[in-house]
mmCIF file of C-alpha atoms in Angstrom:
data_model
loop_
_atom_site.group_PDB
_atom_site.id
_atom_site.type_symbol
_atom_site.label_atom_id
_atom_site.label_comp_id
_atom_site.label_asym_id
_atom_site.label_seq_id
_atom_site.Cartn_x
_atom_site.Cartn_y
_atom_site.Cartn_z
ATOM 1 C CA UNK A 1 -10.161 52.655 -52.475
ATOM 2 C CA UNK A 2 -8.614 51.558 -49.793
ATOM 3 C CA UNK A 3 -6.302 53.625 -47.160
ATOM 4 C CA UNK A 4 -2.972 53.446 -48.706
ATOM 5 C CA UNK A 5 -1.473 53.362 -45.431
ATOM 6 C CA UNK A 6 -3.794 50.817 -44.079
ATOM 7 C CA UNK A 7 -3.121 48.400 -47.192
ATOM 8 C CA UNK A 8 0.958 48.888 -46.596
ATOM 9 C CA UNK A 9 0.480 47.623 -43.181
ATOM 10 C CA UNK A 10 -0.998 44.544 -44.345
ATOM 11 C CA UNK A 11 1.485 44.320 -46.970
ATOM 12 C CA UNK A 12 4.033 44.663 -44.431
ATOM 13 C CA UNK A 13 2.570 42.182 -41.947
ATOM 14 C CA UNK A 14 2.466 39.626 -44.931
ATOM 15 C CA UNK A 15 5.972 40.151 -45.686
ATOM 16 C CA UNK A 16 6.616 39.415 -42.299
ATOM 17 C CA UNK A 17 4.904 36.160 -42.168
ATOM 18 C CA UNK A 18 6.766 34.870 -45.284
ATOM 19 C CA UNK A 19 10.174 35.954 -43.692
ATOM 20 C CA UNK A 20 9.390 34.236 -40.474
ATOM 21 C CA UNK A 21 8.310 30.794 -42.444
ATOM 22 C CA UNK A 22 12.138 31.088 -43.679
ATOM 23 C CA UNK A 23 14.011 31.558 -40.372
ATOM 24 C CA UNK A 24 15.907 29.203 -38.789
ATOM 25 C CA UNK A 25 13.651 26.343 -37.068
ATOM 26 C CA UNK A 26 10.915 27.382 -38.734
ATOM 27 C CA UNK A 27 7.921 25.271 -40.538
ATOM 28 C CA UNK A 28 9.955 24.850 -43.744
ATOM 29 C CA UNK A 29 13.227 23.800 -41.574
ATOM 30 C CA UNK A 30 11.108 20.774 -40.679
ATOM 31 C CA UNK A 31 12.717 17.878 -41.453
ATOM 32 C CA UNK A 32 11.185 15.147 -39.925
ATOM 33 C CA UNK A 33 8.403 13.716 -37.305
ATOM 34 C CA UNK A 34 9.022 10.049 -35.347
ATOM 35 C CA UNK A 35 6.799 8.698 -33.380
ATOM 36 C CA UNK A 36 8.423 6.851 -30.622
ATOM 37 C CA UNK A 37 8.122 3.301 -29.076
ATOM 38 C CA UNK A 38 8.517 2.181 -25.383
ATOM 39 C CA UNK A 39 12.359 1.074 -24.807
ATOM 40 C CA UNK A 40 14.932 2.112 -27.247
ATOM 41 C CA UNK A 41 14.514 4.376 -30.326
ATOM 42 C CA UNK A 42 17.926 4.787 -32.346
ATOM 43 C CA UNK A 43 19.148 8.291 -33.526
ATOM 44 C CA UNK A 44 21.317 8.406 -36.608
ATOM 45 C CA UNK A 45 21.766 8.457 -40.209
ATOM 46 C CA UNK A 46 21.725 4.853 -41.117
ATOM 47 C CA UNK A 47 18.800 3.983 -42.942
ATOM 48 C CA UNK A 48 17.828 1.240 -40.270
ATOM 49 C CA UNK A 49 17.636 4.243 -37.502
ATOM 50 C CA UNK A 50 14.339 4.898 -35.816
ATOM 51 C CA UNK A 51 14.889 8.458 -35.812
ATOM 52 C CA UNK A 52 16.502 9.320 -39.108
ATOM 53 C CA UNK A 53 18.842 12.143 -39.197
ATOM 54 C CA UNK A 54 19.984 13.613 -42.507
ATOM 55 C CA UNK A 55 23.036 11.895 -44.014
ATOM 56 C CA UNK A 56 25.912 14.502 -42.623
ATOM 57 C CA UNK A 57 24.952 12.894 -38.945
ATOM 58 C CA UNK A 58 26.810 10.004 -37.291
ATOM 59 C CA UNK A 59 25.401 6.408 -38.486
ATOM 60 C CA UNK A 60 24.267 6.313 -34.560
ATOM 61 C CA UNK A 61 24.448 9.344 -32.974
ATOM 62 C CA UNK A 62 22.515 7.800 -29.731
ATOM 63 C CA UNK A 63 19.275 6.533 -28.529
ATOM 64 C CA UNK A 64 16.098 8.080 -26.976
ATOM 65 C CA UNK A 65 15.003 5.948 -24.024
ATOM 66 C CA UNK A 66 11.018 6.015 -23.784
ATOM 67 C CA UNK A 67 9.162 4.333 -21.080
ATOM 68 C CA UNK A 68 5.785 5.066 -21.796
ATOM 69 C CA UNK A 69 5.933 8.637 -20.068
ATOM 70 C CA UNK A 70 9.304 10.057 -20.005
ATOM 71 C CA UNK A 71 11.889 10.272 -22.860
ATOM 72 C CA UNK A 72 15.809 10.179 -22.119
ATOM 73 C CA UNK A 73 18.465 10.999 -24.422
ATOM 74 C CA UNK A 74 21.380 9.092 -24.388
ATOM 75 C CA UNK A 75 24.493 10.423 -26.734
ATOM 76 C CA UNK A 76 27.077 7.779 -28.016
ATOM 77 C CA UNK A 77 28.824 9.589 -30.805
ATOM 78 C CA UNK A 78 31.732 11.586 -30.125
ATOM 79 C CA UNK A 79 29.817 15.187 -31.735
ATOM 80 C CA UNK A 80 28.992 17.976 -29.693
ATOM 81 C CA UNK A 81 25.280 17.833 -28.831
ATOM 82 C CA UNK A 82 23.370 20.622 -26.496
ATOM 83 C CA UNK A 83 20.397 20.628 -24.595
ATOM 84 C CA UNK A 84 19.107 24.120 -24.534
ATOM 85 C CA UNK A 85 22.544 25.445 -25.173
ATOM 86 C CA UNK A 86 24.524 23.221 -22.633
ATOM 87 C CA UNK A 87 26.542 20.626 -23.888
ATOM 88 C CA UNK A 88 25.680 17.093 -22.331
ATOM 89 C CA UNK A 89 25.732 12.929 -22.960
ATOM 90 C CA UNK A 90 22.215 12.090 -21.293
ATOM 91 C CA UNK A 91 19.729 14.303 -20.637
ATOM 92 C CA UNK A 92 15.705 13.543 -19.245
ATOM 93 C CA UNK A 93 13.804 15.674 -21.572
ATOM 94 C CA UNK A 94 10.714 18.028 -21.521
ATOM 95 C CA UNK A 95 8.379 17.868 -24.362
ATOM 96 C CA UNK A 96 7.184 21.090 -26.235
ATOM 97 C CA UNK A 97 4.313 21.988 -24.528
ATOM 98 C CA UNK A 98 6.400 22.560 -21.149
ATOM 99 C CA UNK A 99 6.923 25.815 -19.945
ATOM 100 C CA UNK A 100 10.653 25.235 -20.973
ATOM 101 C CA UNK A 101 10.981 22.309 -23.774
ATOM 102 C CA UNK A 102 14.201 20.472 -23.917
ATOM 103 C CA UNK A 103 15.991 21.569 -27.335
ATOM 104 C CA UNK A 104 18.476 19.389 -28.637
ATOM 105 C CA UNK A 105 20.909 21.180 -31.280
ATOM 106 C CA UNK A 106 24.266 19.919 -33.235
ATOM 107 C CA UNK A 107 25.389 20.631 -36.501
ATOM 108 C CA UNK A 108 22.484 23.109 -37.435
ATOM 109 C CA UNK A 109 19.797 20.386 -36.712
ATOM 110 C CA UNK A 110 17.275 20.605 -34.030
ATOM 111 C CA UNK A 111 15.179 18.225 -32.107
ATOM 112 C CA UNK A 112 12.283 18.476 -29.372
ATOM 113 C CA UNK A 113 9.733 15.666 -27.738
ATOM 114 C CA UNK A 114 6.138 16.313 -28.930
ATOM 115 C CA UNK A 115 3.169 15.012 -27.064
ATOM 116 C CA UNK A 116 0.194 14.872 -29.459
ATOM 117 C CA UNK A 117 -3.192 12.679 -30.024
ATOM 118 C CA UNK A 118 -1.005 9.936 -31.510
ATOM 119 C CA UNK A 119 1.518 9.478 -29.002
ATOM 120 C CA UNK A 120 5.123 10.902 -28.358
ATOM 121 C CA UNK A 121 7.318 11.627 -30.820
ATOM 122 C CA UNK A 122 10.650 13.541 -31.929
ATOM 123 C CA UNK A 123 10.130 16.678 -34.381
ATOM 124 C CA UNK A 124 13.248 17.309 -36.406
ATOM 125 C CA UNK A 125 14.601 20.225 -37.694
ATOM 126 C CA UNK A 126 17.159 20.833 -40.532
ATOM 127 C CA UNK A 127 18.353 24.369 -41.318
ATOM 128 C CA UNK A 128 20.572 23.360 -44.430
ATOM 129 C CA UNK A 129 17.043 22.779 -46.273
ATOM 130 C CA UNK A 130 16.613 23.914 -49.823
ATOM 131 C CA UNK A 131 13.121 24.705 -48.679
ATOM 132 C CA UNK A 132 13.839 27.621 -46.602
ATOM 133 C CA UNK A 133 14.795 29.330 -49.662
ATOM 134 C CA UNK A 134 13.377 27.725 -52.716
ATOM 135 C CA UNK A 135 9.589 27.495 -51.409
ATOM 136 C CA UNK A 136 7.439 29.873 -53.463
ATOM 137 C CA UNK A 137 6.256 32.899 -51.965
ATOM 138 C CA UNK A 138 3.162 32.928 -50.099
ATOM 139 C CA UNK A 139 0.323 34.196 -52.052
ATOM 140 C CA UNK A 140 -3.016 36.380 -51.145
ATOM 141 C CA UNK A 141 -5.843 37.880 -52.008
ATOM 142 C CA UNK A 142 -5.684 41.666 -52.930
ATOM 143 C CA UNK A 143 -6.212 43.815 -49.585
ATOM 144 C CA UNK A 144 -9.886 44.962 -49.054
ATOM 145 C CA UNK A 145 -10.335 47.236 -46.262
ATOM 146 C CA UNK A 146 -13.874 46.469 -46.176
ATOM 147 C CA UNK A 147 -12.583 42.744 -45.109
ATOM 148 C CA UNK A 148 -11.659 44.243 -41.759
ATOM 149 C CA UNK A 149 -14.658 43.785 -39.672
ATOM 150 C CA UNK A 150 -15.909 44.986 -36.409
ATOM 151 C CA UNK A 151 -16.807 42.917 -34.090
ATOM 152 C CA UNK A 152 -18.434 42.392 -30.729
ATOM 153 C CA UNK A 153 -16.660 39.702 -28.088
ATOM 154 C CA UNK A 154 -18.543 38.172 -25.511
ATOM 155 C CA UNK A 155 -16.563 36.298 -23.149
ATOM 156 C CA UNK A 156 -18.338 32.949 -21.262
ATOM 157 C CA UNK A 157 -19.055 32.776 -18.107
ATOM 158 C CA UNK A 158 -17.133 29.622 -17.930
ATOM 159 C CA UNK A 159 -14.952 28.573 -20.573
ATOM 160 C CA UNK A 160 -16.437 26.370 -23.374
ATOM 161 C CA UNK A 161 -14.921 23.028 -24.674
ATOM 162 C CA UNK A 162 -15.529 22.179 -28.346
ATOM 163 C CA UNK A 163 -14.529 19.309 -30.681
ATOM 164 C CA UNK A 164 -11.513 20.586 -33.208
ATOM 165 C CA UNK A 165 -10.221 17.934 -35.348
ATOM 166 C CA UNK A 166 -6.405 17.433 -36.095
ATOM 167 C CA UNK A 167 -4.540 16.448 -38.932
ATOM 168 C CA UNK A 168 -3.712 12.933 -37.281
ATOM 169 C CA UNK A 169 -7.164 11.978 -37.157
ATOM 170 C CA UNK A 170 -8.547 12.480 -33.451
ATOM 171 C CA UNK A 171 -10.890 14.800 -32.175
ATOM 172 C CA UNK A 172 -9.712 16.917 -29.133
ATOM 173 C CA UNK A 173 -11.171 18.736 -26.540
ATOM 174 C CA UNK A 174 -10.261 22.598 -26.978
ATOM 175 C CA UNK A 175 -11.040 25.211 -24.366
ATOM 176 C CA UNK A 176 -12.791 28.694 -25.917
ATOM 177 C CA UNK A 177 -13.123 31.410 -23.804
ATOM 178 C CA UNK A 178 -16.001 33.357 -26.002
ATOM 179 C CA UNK A 179 -17.412 34.305 -29.169
ATOM 180 C CA UNK A 180 -17.417 37.058 -31.451
ATOM 181 C CA UNK A 181 -20.137 38.293 -33.734
ATOM 182 C CA UNK A 182 -20.143 40.388 -36.804
ATOM 183 C CA UNK A 183 -21.984 41.457 -39.985
ATOM 184 C CA UNK A 184 -20.283 40.659 -43.264
ATOM 185 C CA UNK A 185 -22.696 41.172 -46.951
ATOM 186 C CA UNK A 186 -25.782 41.932 -44.896
ATOM 187 C CA UNK A 187 -25.774 38.547 -42.609
ATOM 188 C CA UNK A 188 -25.141 38.146 -38.997
ATOM 189 C CA UNK A 189 -21.980 35.443 -38.141
ATOM 190 C CA UNK A 190 -20.570 34.064 -34.682
ATOM 191 C CA UNK A 191 -17.357 32.190 -34.654
ATOM 192 C CA UNK A 192 -15.891 31.110 -31.267
ATOM 193 C CA UNK A 193 -12.580 32.210 -29.793
ATOM 194 C CA UNK A 194 -9.800 31.225 -27.801
ATOM 195 C CA UNK A 195 -8.574 34.741 -26.079
ATOM 196 C CA UNK A 196 -4.373 34.845 -24.841
ATOM 197 C CA UNK A 197 -3.343 36.495 -21.449
ATOM 198 C CA UNK A 198 -2.647 39.706 -23.535
ATOM 199 C CA UNK A 199 -6.425 39.741 -24.560
ATOM 200 C CA UNK A 200 -5.618 38.951 -28.764
ATOM 201 C CA UNK A 201 -8.346 36.690 -29.964
ATOM 202 C CA UNK A 202 -7.419 33.328 -31.434
ATOM 203 C CA UNK A 203 -9.874 32.359 -34.469
ATOM 204 C CA UNK A 204 -10.021 29.154 -36.837
ATOM 205 C CA UNK A 205 -12.503 29.280 -39.129
ATOM 206 C CA UNK A 206 -13.944 27.930 -42.665
ATOM 207 C CA UNK A 207 -15.671 29.215 -45.321
ATOM 208 C CA UNK A 208 -16.673 28.596 -48.735
ATOM 209 C CA UNK A 209 -13.630 29.289 -50.353
ATOM 210 C CA UNK A 210 -11.816 26.036 -48.811
ATOM 211 C CA UNK A 211 -10.343 23.987 -51.414
ATOM 212 C CA UNK A 212 -10.869 26.685 -54.006
ATOM 213 C CA UNK A 213 -8.674 29.009 -53.408
ATOM 214 C CA UNK A 214 -7.961 28.348 -50.126
ATOM 215 C CA UNK A 215 -6.315 25.799 -47.624
ATOM 216 C CA UNK A 216 -8.749 22.920 -48.106
ATOM 217 C CA UNK A 217 -9.048 22.486 -43.979
ATOM 218 C CA UNK A 218 -9.719 26.233 -43.227
ATOM 219 C CA UNK A 219 -7.362 29.286 -41.749
ATOM 220 C CA UNK A 220 -6.445 30.608 -38.982
ATOM 221 C CA UNK A 221 -6.461 34.615 -37.734
ATOM 222 C CA UNK A 222 -5.447 36.453 -34.106
ATOM 223 C CA UNK A 223 -6.720 39.817 -33.698
ATOM 224 C CA UNK A 224 -5.518 42.944 -32.415
ATOM 225 C CA UNK A 225 -6.201 43.167 -28.363
ATOM 226 C CA UNK A 226 -10.131 43.826 -27.797
ATOM 227 C CA UNK A 227 -11.120 46.517 -25.693
ATOM 228 C CA UNK A 228 -14.325 46.749 -23.481
ATOM 229 C CA UNK A 229 -15.538 43.855 -25.983
ATOM 230 C CA UNK A 230 -14.778 45.650 -29.449
ATOM 231 C CA UNK A 231 -12.293 44.204 -31.656
ATOM 232 C CA UNK A 232 -11.390 44.096 -35.194
ATOM 233 C CA UNK A 233 -11.433 40.708 -37.196
ATOM 234 C CA UNK A 234 -8.939 41.416 -40.256
ATOM 235 C CA UNK A 235 -9.438 38.874 -42.984
ATOM 236 C CA UNK A 236 -6.846 40.355 -45.037
ATOM 237 C CA UNK A 237 -4.405 38.458 -42.306
ATOM 238 C CA UNK A 238 -6.087 34.953 -42.660
ATOM 239 C CA UNK A 239 -3.462 32.603 -43.013
ATOM 240 C CA UNK A 240 -2.743 29.461 -43.947
ATOM 241 C CA UNK A 241 -1.974 26.548 -40.857
ATOM 242 C CA UNK A 242 1.310 25.304 -40.749
ATOM 243 C CA UNK A 243 0.126 21.844 -42.301
ATOM 244 C CA UNK A 244 0.169 23.833 -45.741
ATOM 245 C CA UNK A 245 3.779 24.183 -45.679
ATOM 246 C CA UNK A 246 4.871 20.809 -43.698
ATOM 247 C CA UNK A 247 4.146 17.055 -43.742
ATOM 248 C CA UNK A 248 5.887 17.499 -40.263
ATOM 249 C CA UNK A 249 2.897 19.870 -38.739
ATOM 250 C CA UNK A 250 0.194 18.719 -36.243
ATOM 251 C CA UNK A 251 -2.345 21.355 -36.929
ATOM 252 C CA UNK A 252 -5.713 21.433 -35.333
ATOM 253 C CA UNK A 253 -8.809 22.521 -37.592
ATOM 254 C CA UNK A 254 -11.748 24.609 -36.993
ATOM 255 C CA UNK A 255 -14.654 23.459 -34.702
ATOM 256 C CA UNK A 256 -17.764 22.925 -36.261
ATOM 257 C CA UNK A 257 -19.106 26.155 -34.404
ATOM 258 C CA UNK A 258 -16.910 28.074 -37.157
ATOM 259 C CA UNK A 259 -17.850 26.983 -40.580
ATOM 260 C CA UNK A 260 -19.178 30.539 -42.424
ATOM 261 C CA UNK A 261 -21.600 29.812 -45.120
ATOM 262 C CA UNK A 262 -19.947 32.442 -46.695
ATOM 263 C CA UNK A 263 -17.079 33.337 -49.034
ATOM 264 C CA UNK A 264 -14.181 34.990 -47.343
ATOM 265 C CA UNK A 265 -12.500 36.008 -50.260
ATOM 266 C CA UNK A 266 -9.298 37.692 -48.156
ATOM 267 C CA UNK A 267 -6.373 36.653 -46.763
ATOM 268 C CA UNK A 268 -3.589 33.761 -47.806
ATOM 269 C CA UNK A 269 -4.579 31.452 -50.756
ATOM 270 C CA UNK A 270 -3.180 28.188 -51.225
ATOM 271 C CA UNK A 271 -1.967 27.025 -54.515
ATOM 272 C CA UNK A 272 -1.137 23.564 -53.341
ATOM 273 C CA UNK A 273 2.808 24.085 -53.608
ATOM 274 C CA UNK A 274 3.065 21.240 -50.410
#
């Protein structure tokens, strides 16, 4: 039987990630993803607008001007609009991958510029969306202590570039700092990982449960910080990517190197609600 303290810690973590999914400006609050074309892109609730806002927004809020690289917001309607907390009528916008993205907020909505493989777009949140409350509770395998496995982390002398698909159909070059090896069911397995500044490891993996009953395109996991090359991979905390919850996420999926030929019957289950 699993250690009660450990089981309770995993259950508490699962409750926290479900709560985070429902907070303001979360994945369940996403209401749109719009790709910009060069020139003027009209923002508003009129059905003819390029950036379509919820019905409570002005018919025409303003425009995004896109020159192929830079995006500039121009507010035309007489409504209070803020960029990073400052009221404004016009602003040159920094995208979500910058150190300080330009978040546009008004009337419980938020927008930001995104740069992705498909192009430059606008991500929209609507914090009044019913999905924040009504989306079913996330579902998980029972906690199994044996699925928290010790692993050895080896950092590459030079970070390695691997090919990772994204949901937009592109293949991206992603940097991996090293790999982990671990044993499960008498077999040794290896996964490439990226390392965070705090020494936690970010792992994306696929296994033989994908599609039944886990998310078809794989799952994510962050380890605790490694110490002297030692770390635990806790598959009880393997979770679904944002694309399991919204059409407006732009997820990457595991590289070929991280396709495990084993069933990982632990972590989050996918019930196909989305």
